[in-house]
Coordinates of C-alpha atoms in Angstrom, one line a residue:
Chain A
Y131 CA 13.3 -15.9 25.3
A132 CA 10.2 -15.8 23.2
L133 CA 10.1 -16.3 19.5
S134 CA 7.7 -14.9 17.0
D135 CA 6.5 -17.2 14.2
S136 CA 8.5 -15.2 11.7
I137 CA 12.1 -15.7 10.5
W138 CA 14.2 -14.4 7.7
K139 CA 14.8 -17.1 5.1
K140 CA 18.3 -15.7 4.6
T141 CA 21.2 -14.8 6.9
D142 CA 22.6 -12.0 4.9
L143 CA 20.5 -8.9 5.5
T144 CA 20.7 -5.3 4.4
W145 CA 19.8 -2.2 6.4
N146 CA 19.4 1.4 5.7
V147 CA 18.6 4.5 7.8
R148 CA 15.9 6.1 5.6
S149 CA 15.1 9.1 7.8
F150 CA 16.9 10.7 10.7
P151 CA 15.7 12.5 13.8
R152 CA 14.7 16.1 13.0
A153 CA 15.9 17.7 16.2
S154 CA 18.4 15.3 17.8
Q155 CA 21.8 16.5 18.6
L156 CA 23.1 13.3 17.2
S157 CA 24.6 13.7 13.7
Q158 CA 23.5 11.4 10.9
E159 CA 26.9 9.7 10.9
H160 CA 26.5 9.1 14.6
I161 CA 23.0 7.6 14.2
R162 CA 24.3 5.3 11.5
N163 CA 27.2 4.3 13.7
I164 CA 24.8 3.4 16.6
I165 CA 22.5 1.5 14.3
Y166 CA 25.5 -0.4 12.9
Y167 CA 26.7 -1.5 16.3
A168 CA 23.1 -2.4 17.5
L169 CA 22.9 -4.8 14.5
R170 CA 26.4 -6.1 15.2
A171 CA 25.3 -7.1 18.7
W172 CA 23.0 -9.7 16.9
S173 CA 25.4 -10.7 14.2
N174 CA 28.1 -11.3 16.9
A175 CA 25.9 -13.9 18.4
S176 CA 24.5 -15.7 15.3
A177 CA 25.1 -16.6 11.7
L178 CA 23.6 -13.3 10.6
I179 CA 25.5 -10.8 8.5
F180 CA 24.4 -7.2 8.0
R181 CA 25.3 -4.9 5.2
E182 CA 24.3 -1.3 4.7
G183 CA 22.1 -1.2 1.6
S184 CA 20.3 1.3 -0.5
S185 CA 17.1 2.9 0.7
E186 CA 13.8 1.1 -0.1
Q187 CA 15.6 -2.1 -1.2
A188 CA 17.0 -2.8 2.3
D189 CA 15.5 -5.5 4.4
I190 CA 15.6 -3.4 7.5
L191 CA 14.6 0.2 6.9
V192 CA 15.1 2.5 9.9
D193 CA 12.9 5.5 10.3
F194 CA 12.5 8.3 12.8
T195 CA 8.9 9.3 12.6
Q196 CA 6.2 10.7 14.8
S197 CA 2.5 10.4 15.6
Y198 CA 0.5 8.7 12.8
H199 CA 3.0 7.4 10.3
Q200 CA 0.9 5.1 8.2
D201 CA 1.5 1.8 9.9
S202 CA -1.4 1.6 12.3
Y203 CA 0.9 2.0 15.3
P204 CA 1.0 5.7 15.9
F205 CA 3.5 7.2 18.3
D206 CA 2.5 9.2 21.3
G207 CA 5.0 12.0 21.7
P208 CA 7.6 12.2 24.4
G209 CA 7.6 9.3 26.8
G210 CA 5.2 6.4 26.6
T211 CA 6.0 4.3 23.5
L212 CA 9.5 4.8 22.2
A213 CA 9.8 2.6 19.1
H214 CA 8.6 -0.6 17.4
A215 CA 9.8 -3.0 14.7
F216 CA 8.0 -5.4 12.4
F217 CA 8.8 -9.1 12.4
P218 CA 10.6 -10.7 9.5
G219 CA 8.5 -11.7 6.4
E220 CA 7.8 -11.0 2.8
H221 CA 5.7 -7.9 3.4
P222 CA 7.5 -4.6 2.4
I223 CA 7.3 -3.4 5.9
S224 CA 8.7 -6.6 7.4
G225 CA 11.8 -5.9 9.5
D226 CA 11.3 -2.1 9.3
T227 CA 12.1 -0.3 12.6
H228 CA 10.5 2.9 13.6
F229 CA 11.7 5.3 16.4
D230 CA 9.5 8.0 17.8
D231 CA 11.1 11.2 16.6
E232 CA 9.6 13.1 19.5
E233 CA 11.8 11.3 22.0
M234 CA 15.0 12.9 23.0
W235 CA 17.4 10.4 21.4
I236 CA 20.8 10.5 23.0
Y237 CA 24.0 8.6 23.1
D238 CA 24.7 8.0 26.8
P239 CA 26.6 4.7 27.3
E240 CA 27.6 5.7 30.8
N241 CA 24.2 6.9 31.9
N242 CA 25.4 10.4 32.6
F243 CA 22.1 12.0 31.5
Q244 CA 19.8 10.0 33.7
G245 CA 16.2 10.6 32.7
R246 CA 17.0 13.4 30.3
G247 CA 16.8 11.4 27.2
T248 CA 16.6 7.9 25.8
D249 CA 19.7 6.0 24.8
L250 CA 19.3 5.2 21.1
F251 CA 21.7 2.2 21.2
A252 CA 19.8 0.4 24.0
V253 CA 16.4 0.8 22.2
A254 CA 17.9 -0.1 18.8
V255 CA 19.3 -3.4 20.0
H256 CA 15.8 -4.2 21.5
E257 CA 14.0 -3.3 18.3
F258 CA 16.3 -5.2 16.0
G259 CA 15.5 -8.2 18.1
H260 CA 11.9 -7.9 16.9
A261 CA 13.1 -7.2 13.3
L262 CA 14.9 -10.5 13.5
G263 CA 12.0 -12.5 14.9
L264 CA 12.2 -12.3 18.7
S265 CA 9.2 -11.2 20.8
H266 CA 9.1 -9.6 24.2
S267 CA 10.8 -11.6 27.0
S268 CA 9.8 -11.4 30.7
A269 CA 13.4 -12.3 31.7
K270 CA 14.7 -9.2 33.5
E271 CA 18.2 -9.7 32.2
S272 CA 17.0 -9.9 28.5
I273 CA 17.4 -6.9 26.2
M274 CA 13.9 -8.0 24.9
I275 CA 12.1 -7.0 28.1
P276 CA 9.5 -4.5 26.8
Y277 CA 10.4 -1.7 29.3
Y278 CA 13.2 0.8 28.7
Q279 CA 15.8 0.0 31.3
G280 CA 18.3 2.7 30.5
P281 CA 21.7 2.6 28.7
V282 CA 23.5 -0.7 28.3
G283 CA 27.1 0.4 27.9
L284 CA 29.5 1.1 25.1
P285 CA 28.2 -0.1 21.8
H286 CA 31.5 -1.6 20.5
Q287 CA 31.8 -3.6 23.7
Y288 CA 28.2 -4.7 24.1
Q289 CA 27.3 -8.4 24.3
L290 CA 23.8 -9.7 24.3
P291 CA 22.5 -11.4 27.5
L292 CA 22.6 -15.2 27.4
D293 CA 18.8 -15.3 27.1
D294 CA 18.9 -13.3 23.8
V295 CA 21.9 -15.2 22.5
M296 CA 20.1 -18.5 22.9
G297 CA 17.0 -17.0 21.2
I298 CA 18.9 -15.7 18.1
E299 CA 20.9 -18.8 17.9
Q300 CA 17.8 -20.9 17.8
L301 CA 16.5 -18.8 14.8
Y302 CA 19.6 -18.5 12.7
G303 CA 22.3 -20.8 14.2
K304 CA 25.6 -20.0 15.8
R305 CA 28.1 -17.6 14.3
R306 CA 30.0 -19.4 11.6
L307 CA 33.6 -20.1 12.1
G308 CA 35.8 -17.8 10.0
S309 CA 32.9 -15.4 9.3
H310 CA 33.3 -12.1 11.1
P311 CA 30.5 -9.8 10.6
D312 CA 32.8 -6.8 11.0
Q313 CA 34.6 -7.7 7.8
N314 CA 31.3 -7.9 5.9
G315 CA 30.0 -4.7 7.4
P316 CA 29.4 -1.4 5.8
Q317 CA 32.2 0.9 4.8
L318 CA 30.6 3.5 7.0
P319 CA 30.9 3.8 9.8
P320 CA 34.4 2.2 9.9
P321 CA 34.4 -0.4 12.6
T322 CA 38.0 0.2 13.5
A323 CA 37.4 3.9 14.1
P324 CA 36.7 5.2 17.6
P325 CA 33.3 3.8 18.2
I326 CA 31.1 6.8 18.7
P327 CA 31.9 10.5 18.8
D328 CA 31.5 12.4 22.0
F329 CA 28.0 13.3 22.9
P330 CA 27.3 16.9 22.3
P331 CA 26.2 19.3 25.1
Y332 CA 22.8 18.6 26.5
Q333 CA 20.3 20.9 24.9
P334 CA 16.7 20.0 25.3
T335 CA 14.7 20.6 22.1
Y336 CA 11.2 19.6 23.1
G337 CA 9.2 21.2 25.8
P338 CA 6.4 19.3 27.5
R339 CA 3.8 20.6 25.0
L340 CA 3.1 23.5 22.7
L341 CA 1.8 26.6 24.4
S342 CA -1.9 26.5 23.5
P343 CA -3.9 29.6 22.6
D344 CA -6.8 30.9 24.7
R345 CA -10.1 29.9 23.2
C346 CA -11.9 32.8 25.0
K347 CA -10.0 35.4 22.9
A348 CA -11.6 34.0 19.7
H349 CA -9.8 35.5 16.7
F350 CA -9.9 32.1 15.0
D351 CA -7.8 31.5 11.9
A352 CA -10.3 29.2 10.3
I353 CA -13.7 27.5 11.1
A354 CA -15.3 24.7 9.3
N355 CA -18.2 22.3 9.6
I356 CA -16.7 18.9 8.9
R357 CA -19.1 15.9 9.0
G358 CA -21.5 17.8 11.2
E359 CA -18.9 19.0 13.7
V360 CA -17.4 22.5 13.8
F361 CA -13.7 22.8 14.0
F362 CA -12.2 26.0 15.2
F363 CA -8.6 26.4 14.2
K364 CA -6.2 28.8 15.8
E365 CA -2.4 28.9 15.3
K366 CA -1.3 25.2 15.5
H367 CA -4.4 24.0 17.5
F368 CA -8.0 23.4 17.1
W369 CA -11.2 22.9 19.1
R370 CA -14.0 20.6 18.0
M371 CA -17.7 21.1 18.6
Q372 CA -19.9 18.1 18.3
P373 CA -23.5 18.2 16.9
A374 CA -24.9 18.4 20.4
R375 CA -23.0 21.7 20.7
N376 CA -20.5 20.4 23.3
L377 CA -16.8 20.9 22.9
V378 CA -14.9 17.6 22.8
S379 CA -12.5 19.3 25.2
L380 CA -11.9 22.7 26.5
E381 CA -8.3 22.1 25.8
P382 CA -7.3 22.4 22.1
A383 CA -5.7 19.5 20.2
Q384 CA -2.6 20.0 18.0
I385 CA -3.5 20.3 14.4
L386 CA -0.4 18.3 13.3
R387 CA -1.4 15.4 15.5
F388 CA -4.7 15.0 13.9
W389 CA -4.4 16.2 10.3
N390 CA -1.6 14.3 8.7
G391 CA 0.2 16.0 5.8
L392 CA 0.3 19.7 6.5
P393 CA 3.7 21.3 6.6
Q394 CA 5.3 21.2 10.0
D395 CA 6.3 24.8 10.0
F396 CA 2.9 26.4 9.1
K397 CA 1.9 29.4 11.3
A398 CA -1.9 29.4 10.8
I399 CA -4.5 27.9 8.6
D400 CA -6.4 30.5 6.5
A401 CA -9.5 28.5 5.6
V402 CA -11.0 25.1 5.6
Y403 CA -14.1 23.5 4.2
E404 CA -15.6 20.1 3.5
R405 CA -16.4 19.7 -0.2
A406 CA -20.0 19.1 -1.0
N407 CA -19.5 16.6 -3.8
D408 CA -17.1 14.1 -2.3
S409 CA -16.7 15.1 1.4
Q410 CA -13.0 15.7 1.0
I411 CA -11.6 18.4 3.2
V412 CA -9.7 21.3 1.8
F413 CA -7.2 23.4 3.7
F414 CA -5.9 26.7 2.5
I415 CA -2.6 28.1 3.8
G416 CA -1.1 31.1 2.1
S417 CA -1.5 30.7 -1.7
Y418 CA -1.6 26.9 -1.5
Y419 CA -4.2 24.3 -0.7
W420 CA -4.2 20.7 0.5
V421 CA -7.0 18.2 -0.1
F422 CA -7.6 15.5 2.6
T423 CA -9.3 12.2 2.6
D424 CA -10.5 12.1 6.2
T425 CA -7.4 13.1 8.2
L426 CA -4.8 12.1 5.7
V427 CA -3.6 14.4 2.9
N428 CA -4.0 13.2 -0.7
P429 CA -0.9 12.6 -2.7
G430 CA 0.3 15.5 -4.9
Y431 CA -0.5 18.3 -2.5
P432 CA 0.0 21.2 -1.8
R433 CA -1.0 22.8 -5.0
P434 CA -1.2 26.6 -5.8
S435 CA -4.6 28.2 -5.4
S436 CA -4.2 29.2 -9.0
D437 CA -5.0 25.6 -9.9
L438 CA -8.5 26.3 -8.8
G439 CA -8.8 29.1 -11.4
L440 CA -8.0 31.8 -8.9
P441 CA -5.5 34.6 -9.8
P442 CA -1.9 33.6 -8.9
G443 CA -1.0 34.4 -5.3
T444 CA -4.6 34.5 -4.1
V445 CA -4.8 33.8 -0.4
I446 CA -8.2 32.4 0.5
G447 CA -9.2 33.6 4.0
A448 CA -12.7 32.0 4.2
A449 CA -14.3 29.1 2.4
F450 CA -17.8 27.6 2.8
V451 CA -20.7 25.9 1.1
W452 CA -23.8 28.0 1.0
P453 CA -26.6 25.7 2.0
H454 CA -29.1 27.7 0.0
N455 CA -27.7 26.6 -3.3
G456 CA -25.0 24.1 -2.5
K457 CA -22.4 26.2 -4.1
T458 CA -18.9 26.8 -2.7
Y459 CA -17.7 30.3 -2.0
L460 CA -14.0 31.3 -1.7
L461 CA -13.4 34.6 -0.1
E462 CA -10.3 36.8 -0.1
K463 CA -10.5 40.0 1.9
D464 CA -13.4 42.0 0.2
Q465 CA -14.0 39.8 -2.8
Y466 CA -15.2 36.3 -3.5
W467 CA -15.4 33.6 -6.2
R468 CA -18.0 31.0 -6.7
Y469 CA -16.4 27.7 -7.1
D470 CA -17.7 24.6 -8.9
D471 CA -16.6 21.5 -6.9
Q472 CA -17.7 19.2 -9.7
L473 CA -15.6 21.0 -12.4
G474 CA -12.8 21.9 -10.0
H475 CA -12.8 25.5 -11.2
V476 CA -14.2 28.9 -10.3
E477 CA -17.2 30.0 -12.3
P478 CA -16.9 32.8 -14.8
G479 CA -17.8 36.3 -13.9
Y480 CA -15.9 36.4 -10.6
P481 CA -14.5 37.9 -8.3
K482 CA -17.4 39.9 -6.9
P483 CA -17.6 42.1 -3.8
V484 CA -18.2 40.4 -0.5
A485 CA -20.7 43.2 0.2
L486 CA -23.3 40.7 -1.2
W487 CA -23.6 39.5 2.3
K488 CA -24.9 42.6 4.1
G489 CA -24.0 43.5 7.7
V490 CA -20.6 41.8 7.8
P491 CA -17.1 43.5 7.5
P492 CA -14.6 42.4 4.8
D493 CA -11.6 40.2 5.5
L494 CA -13.6 37.6 7.5
D495 CA -11.8 34.9 9.5
D496 CA -14.1 32.2 8.1
V497 CA -17.7 31.3 7.3
T498 CA -19.4 28.0 8.1
R499 CA -22.8 26.4 8.4
W500 CA -24.2 25.0 11.6
N501 CA -26.5 22.0 11.7
D502 CA -29.5 24.3 12.1
G503 CA -29.3 25.1 8.4
N504 CA -28.0 28.7 9.1
T505 CA -24.6 30.1 8.0
Y506 CA -22.3 31.9 10.5
F507 CA -19.7 34.5 9.6
F508 CA -16.8 35.0 12.0
K509 CA -14.4 37.9 12.4
D510 CA -12.2 38.7 15.4
T511 CA -14.3 38.2 18.5
Q512 CA -17.7 38.4 16.8
Y513 CA -20.0 36.3 14.6
W514 CA -23.1 37.0 12.5
R515 CA -25.9 34.6 11.6
F516 CA -27.5 34.4 8.2
T517 CA -30.7 32.4 8.4
A518 CA -31.3 30.0 5.6
G519 CA -30.5 31.6 2.2
N520 CA -30.7 35.2 3.4
V521 CA -28.0 37.6 2.3
E522 CA -28.6 40.0 5.2
S523 CA -27.4 39.1 8.7
D524 CA -30.1 38.5 11.3
A525 CA -31.1 41.4 13.6
S526 CA -29.3 41.6 16.9
Y527 CA -26.0 40.4 15.5
P528 CA -23.0 40.4 15.9
L529 CA -22.7 38.4 19.1
S530 CA -19.7 37.1 21.0
T531 CA -18.0 34.1 19.6
A532 CA -16.3 33.4 22.9
Q533 CA -19.5 33.3 24.8
D534 CA -21.7 31.5 22.4
W535 CA -19.3 29.0 20.8
M536 CA -16.4 28.7 23.2
Y537 CA -18.5 28.8 26.5
C538 CA -16.5 31.7 28.0
Q539 CA -18.0 33.9 30.7
G540 CA -17.6 37.3 29.1
P541 CA -16.5 38.8 25.8
H542 CA -13.0 39.6 27.1
T543 CA -12.5 37.0 29.9
S544 CA -9.9 34.3 30.0
S545 CA -10.9 30.6 29.9
P546 CA -13.0 29.8 32.9
S547 CA -11.2 27.4 35.2
A548 CA -14.3 25.9 36.9
P549 CA -17.1 24.0 35.1
R550 CA -20.2 26.0 34.5
R551 CA -23.6 25.6 33.0
G552 CA -23.6 26.4 29.3
E553 CA -26.1 27.6 26.9
G554 CA -29.4 25.7 26.8
G555 CA -28.8 24.1 30.2
M556 CA -25.9 22.0 28.8
C557 CA -23.4 21.0 31.4
L558 CA -19.8 21.8 30.6
C559 CA -17.2 19.7 32.3
G560 CA -13.5 20.3 32.8
G561 CA -10.7 18.1 31.4
T562 CA -10.9 14.8 33.2
S563 CA -14.3 14.8 34.8
Chain B
A100 CA -10.4 11.4 44.3
R101 CA -13.0 9.2 42.6
S102 CA -12.5 11.0 39.3
S103 CA -8.7 10.5 39.6
S104 CA -9.0 6.8 40.3
T105 CA -11.6 6.3 37.5
H106 CA -9.1 8.0 35.2
E107 CA -6.3 5.7 36.3
F108 CA -8.6 2.7 35.9
N109 CA -9.5 3.6 32.4
K110 CA -5.9 4.3 31.5
G111 CA -5.0 0.9 33.0
L112 CA -7.7 -0.9 30.9
E113 CA -6.5 0.9 27.8
W114 CA -2.9 -0.1 28.5
L115 CA -3.8 -3.7 29.1
T116 CA -5.7 -3.8 25.8
R117 CA -3.0 -2.1 23.9
Y118 CA -0.3 -4.5 25.0
G119 CA -2.3 -7.6 24.5
Y120 CA -3.4 -8.6 28.0
L121 CA -7.0 -7.9 27.3
P122 CA -8.8 -8.6 24.0
Q123 CA -9.3 -5.8 21.6
P124 CA -12.9 -4.5 21.7
D125 CA -15.1 -6.2 19.1
P126 CA -16.8 -3.4 17.0
R127 CA -19.7 -5.8 16.2
A128 CA -20.7 -6.4 19.8
A129 CA -20.7 -4.5 23.1
R130 CA -18.7 -6.3 25.6
L131 CA -18.3 -6.0 29.3
Q132 CA -15.1 -7.2 31.0
T133 CA -15.7 -9.4 34.0
R134 CA -13.9 -8.6 37.2
E135 CA -12.2 -12.0 37.1
E136 CA -11.0 -11.5 33.6
L137 CA -9.6 -8.1 34.5
A138 CA -7.8 -9.4 37.6
S139 CA -6.3 -12.2 35.5
A140 CA -5.0 -9.8 32.9
I141 CA -3.5 -7.6 35.5
K142 CA -1.8 -10.7 37.1
T143 CA -0.4 -11.7 33.8
M144 CA 1.0 -8.3 33.2
Q145 CA 2.5 -8.2 36.7
R146 CA 4.2 -11.6 36.2
F147 CA 5.6 -10.4 32.9
A148 CA 6.9 -7.2 34.5
G149 CA 8.3 -9.0 37.6
L150 CA 5.9 -7.3 40.0
P151 CA 4.0 -8.9 42.9
T152 CA 0.9 -10.5 41.4
T153 CA -1.9 -8.8 43.3
G154 CA -4.3 -8.7 40.4
E155 CA -5.0 -5.0 41.2
L156 CA -4.0 -1.8 39.6
D157 CA -1.8 -0.9 42.6
K158 CA 0.8 1.8 42.6
K159 CA 3.7 -0.4 41.5
T160 CA 1.6 -1.6 38.6
L161 CA 0.5 1.8 37.5
D162 CA 4.1 3.1 37.8
M163 CA 5.2 0.3 35.5
M164 CA 2.5 1.1 33.1
N165 CA 3.9 4.7 33.0
K166 CA 7.4 3.5 32.1
P167 CA 8.6 4.2 28.6
R168 CA 8.6 1.1 26.5
C169 CA 8.5 -0.6 23.1
S170 CA 5.1 -0.2 21.4
L171 CA 4.8 -3.9 20.4
P172 CA 2.3 -5.8 22.5
D173 CA 3.7 -8.3 25.0
I174 CA 0.9 -10.8 24.1
I175 CA 0.2 -10.6 20.4
G176 CA -3.1 -11.9 19.2
T177 CA -4.2 -11.6 15.6
S178 CA -2.7 -8.3 14.6
E179 CA -2.1 -8.7 10.9
L180 CA 1.5 -7.5 10.7
M181 CA 2.8 -8.3 14.1
R182 CA 1.1 -11.6 14.8
R183 CA 3.2 -14.3 16.3
R184 CA 2.9 -17.5 18.1
R185 CA 4.3 -17.3 21.6
R186 CA 6.6 -20.2 22.2
R187 CA 8.6 -20.9 25.3
R188 CA 11.7 -23.0 25.4

């Protein structure tokens, strides 16, 4: 066994399941039951006693969370990393145990569902070993081996391997005579009840990945220049164009895996822009908006767009900073407001008709600037260029967004499958090359 | 084929770094791994995982790297919250 240099200074510890899996077939009672028995494996082999405590005050807080979850150890979706726990200590996060909510957590003591899920009990016993001060062991028979080895049997009958028993005994001593952790355990789940309810029918809830939209069809929901890069948002994905005009990838990234704090169930982003005064990033969805510091939403959001001085229910469809005067413009269908980022309020005398910008239709998808100092208006499959501070689009526009921004071969083609030479002699390369 | 093996090599490097077998990159200095250092890291990982210690990113090693696992490093250096001293009985 391997010990960390951390240990709890007490043997009576509290635990609480603060959040539960969002899509697991396991009920909350069932989860608590599994967690209870996973901790009992350790208390059966040492002087430790566990009690279910209230949230936040508990020593060991259990969370099911995904992707970036504010502890510097992001999860990676199905497969790969499954869970982690923090060693004992005085820090609020010490002892806390996080499970990747994107795994298919199952109860499978008899390994009937081979490869079709991850047995929560087996992983929980391992993680609580960390929460109590054990590190990874290279001993194959140890529960502290870092790799998932599959189910370990019935929770109420489970006994730690000798390697782990010796490790936990070294940290907290042998189980005291006369003390039975079951009697000091929580009221729920009752230890005398049948240990675990039957596993519900297998129903996969996660596909391998979200179906991604076709960039060559354009029709972007929102487009924004953020820190010199242009982000093209469509449904729940985005593409990212770097200052050298290359796309980071031809494959889109998932918005919720990068921008942390938007609602999970949003359908599309209506508008995005980077604020000129403080570089914060503002997202509009429906009649609400979110303000981000980098990729993390600020506390207190969403707020209604009426907080910006807009009429209640306003749905901003395009937002941009006009480089000519540094002002922010918020557009809804055929009208716009000029917004003062410093004051946090729209200026008096608005809305006015979008017809100020000549040559573009109303109800734009979005407007953004490029690093050439020009502003680009996007709608459906086309875009218009406005040079410098002109309010009339340049001659020969509109042009094809798919061809000029997404490097597609024709205005109505699907994504090209083979690499090709892009605009200005730039080489476009496929996924892994 | 070269592209695929380069991809696997990079993934292997990233894996070895993430789980503590190779040092985290120092943002203040560019650093190039020596071949010996890399082989040594792979051997340590192989010993830890109970694999033959070839010192190469062979199929068994890559398969093991693809197995689902706990996200705590096996060898923990100076990570603020998870640091530990590795002790053996």
